[in-house]
Amino acid sequence: MHRTGHVVRLGHETQVARPAEAHQPRVRDAAAAAPQAQRELAASEWPGGVEDPRIVESEDGTYIVTYTQWNRDVPRLAVATSRDLLTWTKHGPAFARASGGKYLRSESKSGAILTRQKGDRLIATRVNGKYWMYWGVPTIRLATSDNLLDWTPV
């Protein structure tokens, strides 16, 4: 059975809704993704939180979420992955390795990865060998990636 989910809130009380039946979603009580207290992400996610999630699935069934790390100073676009929509691995800022880290002090948020529909799933898709993502507010920009984790603005 293919399981799907939808992040209802991404922040201090993140919850994931799983359809028990098509017309009766069930909400999980535990956090699926919350601001990290761990040292390497604390400066990016505390005291503000995590916001603006957008979830796609990779070809191998891994879920990728782009979200905004908010430390009440600079919002940063970040990436996390999950195999089950419940346990998430955060990979940090999407543009951390781009241009020697020049984007780490710049505002970035609202990343939407280009997808194709495959049945009832949205699968991240490559165009000309690269994954593409629209990002930014208020100006919409583009970025590319080879692996859905490390992104480079175009």
Tab-separated table of C-alpha atoms in Angstrom:
chain	number	residue	atom	x	y	z
A	1	MET	CA	0.000	0.000	0.000
A	2	HIS	CA	1.334	3.416	-0.928
A	3	ARG	CA	1.179	5.792	2.038
A	4	THR	CA	0.790	9.489	1.527
A	5	GLY	CA	0.756	12.305	4.011
A	6	HIS	CA	0.399	16.042	4.298
A	7	VAL	CA	2.208	18.305	6.717
A	8	VAL	CA	-0.448	20.248	8.540
A	9	ARG	CA	1.875	22.527	10.498
A	10	LEU	CA	5.624	22.735	10.392
A	11	GLY	CA	6.918	24.442	13.480
A	12	HIS	CA	6.958	23.801	17.184
A	13	GLU	CA	3.885	21.523	17.019
A	14	THR	CA	4.296	19.879	13.609
A	15	GLN	CA	1.711	17.235	12.865
A	16	VAL	CA	1.295	14.894	9.934
A	17	ALA	CA	-2.152	13.991	8.662
A	18	ARG	CA	-2.477	10.482	7.256
A	19	PRO	CA	-5.668	9.532	5.479
A	20	ALA	CA	-7.388	6.813	7.513
A	21	GLU	CA	-9.977	6.870	4.770
A	22	ALA	CA	-10.215	9.292	1.871
A	23	HIS	CA	-12.795	11.417	3.663
A	24	GLN	CA	-11.480	11.081	7.244
A	25	PRO	CA	-7.881	12.211	7.689
A	26	ARG	CA	-6.224	11.198	10.944
A	27	VAL	CA	-3.782	13.552	12.677
A	28	ARG	CA	-0.710	12.285	14.475
A	29	ASP	CA	-0.070	13.782	17.907
A	30	ALA	CA	3.728	13.716	17.846
A	31	ALA	CA	5.999	16.163	16.036
A	32	ALA	CA	7.302	15.028	12.656
A	33	ALA	CA	9.683	17.933	12.121
A	34	ALA	CA	10.415	20.654	14.626
A	35	PRO	CA	13.127	23.256	15.181
A	36	GLN	CA	16.417	21.554	15.930
A	37	ALA	CA	18.133	22.125	19.221
A	38	GLN	CA	21.223	20.305	17.943
A	39	ARG	CA	24.215	22.565	17.699
A	40	GLU	CA	24.712	22.514	13.908
A	41	LEU	CA	21.143	23.664	13.135
A	42	ALA	CA	20.260	25.648	16.254
A	43	ALA	CA	21.572	28.941	14.875
A	44	SER	CA	19.340	28.563	11.800
A	45	GLU	CA	16.119	27.384	13.471
A	46	TRP	CA	16.040	28.926	16.944
A	47	PRO	CA	14.213	30.779	18.293
A	48	GLY	CA	11.928	31.093	15.263
A	49	GLY	CA	11.177	27.634	13.899
A	50	VAL	CA	10.578	25.812	10.635
A	51	GLU	CA	7.980	27.026	8.115
A	52	ASP	CA	6.634	26.821	4.542
A	53	PRO	CA	6.970	23.073	3.833
A	54	ARG	CA	6.691	21.708	0.298
A	55	ILE	CA	6.941	17.934	-0.134
A	56	VAL	CA	7.795	15.888	-3.221
A	57	GLU	CA	8.827	12.279	-3.675
A	58	SER	CA	11.987	11.053	-5.367
A	59	GLU	CA	12.061	8.177	-7.835
A	60	ASP	CA	13.263	5.799	-5.083
A	61	GLY	CA	10.374	6.692	-2.739
A	62	THR	CA	12.280	9.105	-0.489
A	63	TYR	CA	10.273	12.190	0.469
A	64	ILE	CA	12.035	15.525	0.144
A	65	VAL	CA	10.720	18.602	1.917
A	66	THR	CA	11.960	22.109	1.291
A	67	TYR	CA	11.194	24.402	4.202
A	68	THR	CA	12.234	27.731	5.677
A	69	GLN	CA	14.604	27.785	8.641
A	70	TRP	CA	13.677	30.850	10.683
A	71	ASN	CA	15.955	32.167	13.412
A	72	ARG	CA	14.211	35.582	13.567
A	73	ASP	CA	17.166	37.076	11.695
A	74	VAL	CA	17.539	35.523	8.225
A	75	PRO	CA	15.063	33.064	6.681
A	76	ARG	CA	16.920	30.260	4.875
A	77	LEU	CA	15.640	27.619	2.501
A	78	ALA	CA	16.531	24.158	3.823
A	79	VAL	CA	16.043	20.515	2.842
A	80	ALA	CA	15.024	17.415	4.815
A	81	THR	CA	14.342	13.819	3.750
A	82	SER	CA	12.207	10.958	5.018
A	83	ARG	CA	11.325	7.403	3.997
A	84	ASP	CA	8.065	7.339	6.009
A	85	LEU	CA	6.939	10.989	6.477
A	86	LEU	CA	7.431	10.566	10.234
A	87	THR	CA	11.189	10.424	10.770
A	88	TRP	CA	13.064	13.283	9.088
A	89	THR	CA	16.747	13.886	8.426
A	90	LYS	CA	17.566	17.556	8.103
A	91	HIS	CA	20.346	18.393	5.641
A	92	GLY	CA	20.627	22.110	6.414
A	93	PRO	CA	20.439	25.100	4.076
A	94	ALA	CA	19.723	24.235	0.442
A	95	PHE	CA	22.382	26.665	-0.837
A	96	ALA	CA	25.099	25.952	1.780
A	97	ARG	CA	27.595	24.608	-0.770
A	98	ALA	CA	26.740	27.034	-3.581
A	99	SER	CA	29.291	29.691	-4.485
A	100	GLY	CA	31.435	29.126	-1.397
A	101	GLY	CA	28.519	29.730	1.002
A	102	LYS	CA	27.671	33.202	-0.307
A	103	TYR	CA	23.922	32.531	0.100
A	104	LEU	CA	24.078	31.657	3.810
A	105	ARG	CA	23.540	35.288	4.889
A	106	SER	CA	20.936	36.013	2.193
A	107	GLU	CA	17.202	35.565	2.540
A	108	SER	CA	15.955	32.448	0.788
A	109	LYS	CA	12.658	30.653	1.205
A	110	SER	CA	9.680	29.033	-0.506
A	111	GLY	CA	11.356	26.320	-2.586
A	112	ALA	CA	9.123	24.356	-4.974
A	113	ILE	CA	10.810	21.456	-6.787
A	114	LEU	CA	9.653	20.725	-10.320
A	115	THR	CA	7.624	17.499	-10.415
A	116	ARG	CA	5.732	15.197	-12.716
A	117	GLN	CA	2.602	13.318	-11.775
A	118	LYS	CA	2.880	9.543	-11.634
A	119	GLY	CA	-0.483	8.095	-10.604
A	120	ASP	CA	-1.366	9.909	-7.382
A	121	ARG	CA	2.256	10.838	-6.597
A	122	LEU	CA	4.288	13.976	-7.345
A	123	ILE	CA	7.770	12.821	-8.345
A	124	ALA	CA	10.770	15.161	-8.560
A	125	THR	CA	11.761	15.217	-12.210
A	126	ARG	CA	14.909	16.092	-14.111
A	127	VAL	CA	15.021	18.464	-17.067
A	128	ASN	CA	18.186	18.310	-19.160
A	129	GLY	CA	19.783	16.096	-16.506
A	130	LYS	CA	19.135	18.412	-13.512
A	131	TYR	CA	16.447	18.851	-10.886
A	132	TRP	CA	14.938	22.347	-10.929
A	133	MET	CA	13.408	24.405	-8.132
A	134	TYR	CA	11.539	27.701	-8.088
A	135	TRP	CA	12.330	29.692	-4.951
A	136	GLY	CA	12.207	33.164	-3.448
A	137	VAL	CA	9.876	35.852	-2.182
A	138	PRO	CA	8.982	38.342	-3.605
A	139	THR	CA	11.204	37.613	-6.638
A	140	ILE	CA	10.858	34.097	-8.048
A	141	ARG	CA	14.241	32.564	-8.894
A	142	LEU	CA	15.534	29.223	-10.172
A	143	ALA	CA	18.042	26.739	-8.784
A	144	THR	CA	19.347	23.368	-9.980
A	145	SER	CA	20.545	20.225	-8.236
A	146	ASP	CA	22.062	16.866	-9.082
A	147	ASN	CA	20.843	15.159	-5.886
A	148	LEU	CA	17.800	17.093	-4.486
A	149	LEU	CA	19.847	18.114	-1.415
A	150	ASP	CA	22.483	20.568	-2.662
A	151	TRP	CA	21.082	23.405	-4.771
A	152	THR	CA	22.761	26.107	-6.859
A	153	PRO	CA	20.905	29.307	-7.797
A	154	VAL	CA	20.865	29.993	-11.547
